């Protein structure tokens, strides 16, 4: 410490305690974790867009490449205009709103959508177009469902078409990852996932309004969307685990803790479903063990400050709890209608097993919000799960 | 280039909060401080990527650029040098009134604490802020402000005395 610093230190030691506190309080001013995370992403994108510190002057090579792209677009637009205004134009336009089974549907898939993909000049636009087409397949299913046009004969081809287009979307998103554009890949992947989730809900609503036969067919289609949703979520997980280490540093403790709380809420839902179920197979028990162990592992990661790793683990938990919730809901619908007494009996078998002995998994704090009434009448949720897993 | 980007991302992780705090201290406007912090990083990147500056200490360059942005803003507003005074802040609806019934510190949050330090007249306030809130060493402060280490030491010393007076007056 040099002389100047020593002088200051002596001076500070003489400062009133409140002034020390004042400095400490002032140091607490900071950006919110979300502001910091978003700022870092914006800054990262800015650096990628301006690798040489140039913003407005494009190199001659870039300009000529741009011209080439423009020319290619002009040719494509001319082709589309020709088709629209010429003899085939009306057909192409009419094909746009066609549905599977319609005569023009083949033109929609093989001409319209292929042209649209050809016009997408970079990988990001191609990924967006692929996702748009995948969503279009689902919207077609919704329209067919509304018009009662889904039957045994087209059920399989619809499922295949949904799976194929979703696969294409995922492949295009992963291409972005290969090119290193992880942020765009995660953005498109999340949009796709949200859209799939919303359409799944739409289809549930439509199914509710249908009679038994139509409802069963729609349930199968909904399951197919759910599979695509899981596949999309897996793609996102892969992308998120590929975030650079620098970006992971930016995931704060608060963000990781929020993710943990959200997973614990999900677990509570599962526990409620466990209580209602009478038939829990070994596979489900194994899934539950994996989920609880992963939550514990993520807690440990948070404790040692590995927030990025914890978030990735917790997203895996979210994915698995969603899948399990779906599975339970199906079982419970059957249970409620056919064997309510058995369900209650199985639930009651858990009660005597509730005791003070806890397993490692009970370190997951999942009972905080249980009400007194609940705990008086039925075993608390962790007790249910832990009894089950013993 | 990717290595440079990672270095800057790491710098963002380490210094975005201190630079934001510095801008807030100078401008007393949270949103503006956030924008200035972001602009500080993009401007620094542009300079470094164009190799216009040779960087020995990225931290010092960031502070220097943030300081320049603030000075530009002062010029734009038509006032030079000094950060917003408490009178100005009061006019803007900002209140640092102290309730004498309880401990003074109970009434002070982070923003108010910064504003109290901003009451110290310049250049002493900035010296105290950089030294005690931002935790900079004297040589770093000297590089950022362009003054010598000795001058910075004197400014910190004087700033602390002024702060003590301010504090004592408020406690009376």
Short mmCIF file of C-alpha atoms in Angstrom, two decimals, chain A residues 28 40-41 60 74 111 130 138 144 160 201 205 208 220 223 233 361 373 378:
data_model
loop_
_atom_site.label_atom_id
_atom_site.label_comp_id
_atom_site.label_asym_id
_atom_site.label_seq_id
_atom_site.Cartn_x
_atom_site.Cartn_y
_atom_site.Cartn_z
CA UNK A 28 -25.96 -2.02 -3.53
CA UNK A 40 -25.37 -8.75 -22.30
CA UNK A 41 -27.33 -10.43 -25.09
CA UNK A 60 -17.48 -3.92 -51.82
CA UNK A 74 -36.20 -10.35 -57.94
CA UNK A 111 -45.13 -25.23 -54.84
CA UNK A 130 -39.75 -24.08 -41.39
CA UNK A 138 -51.21 -27.86 -36.82
CA UNK A 144 -60.14 -30.20 -40.02
CA UNK A 160 -46.79 -38.18 -40.00
CA UNK A 201 -54.50 -26.20 -25.79
CA UNK A 205 -60.74 -27.15 -26.33
CA UNK A 208 -64.01 -31.06 -25.46
CA UNK A 220 -54.34 -38.94 -30.52
CA UNK A 223 -50.58 -36.49 -28.21
CA UNK A 233 -38.10 -28.56 -25.80
CA UNK A 361 -35.14 -36.53 -1.70
CA UNK A 373 -56.37 -28.47 6.16
CA UNK A 378 -54.31 -36.45 3.64
#
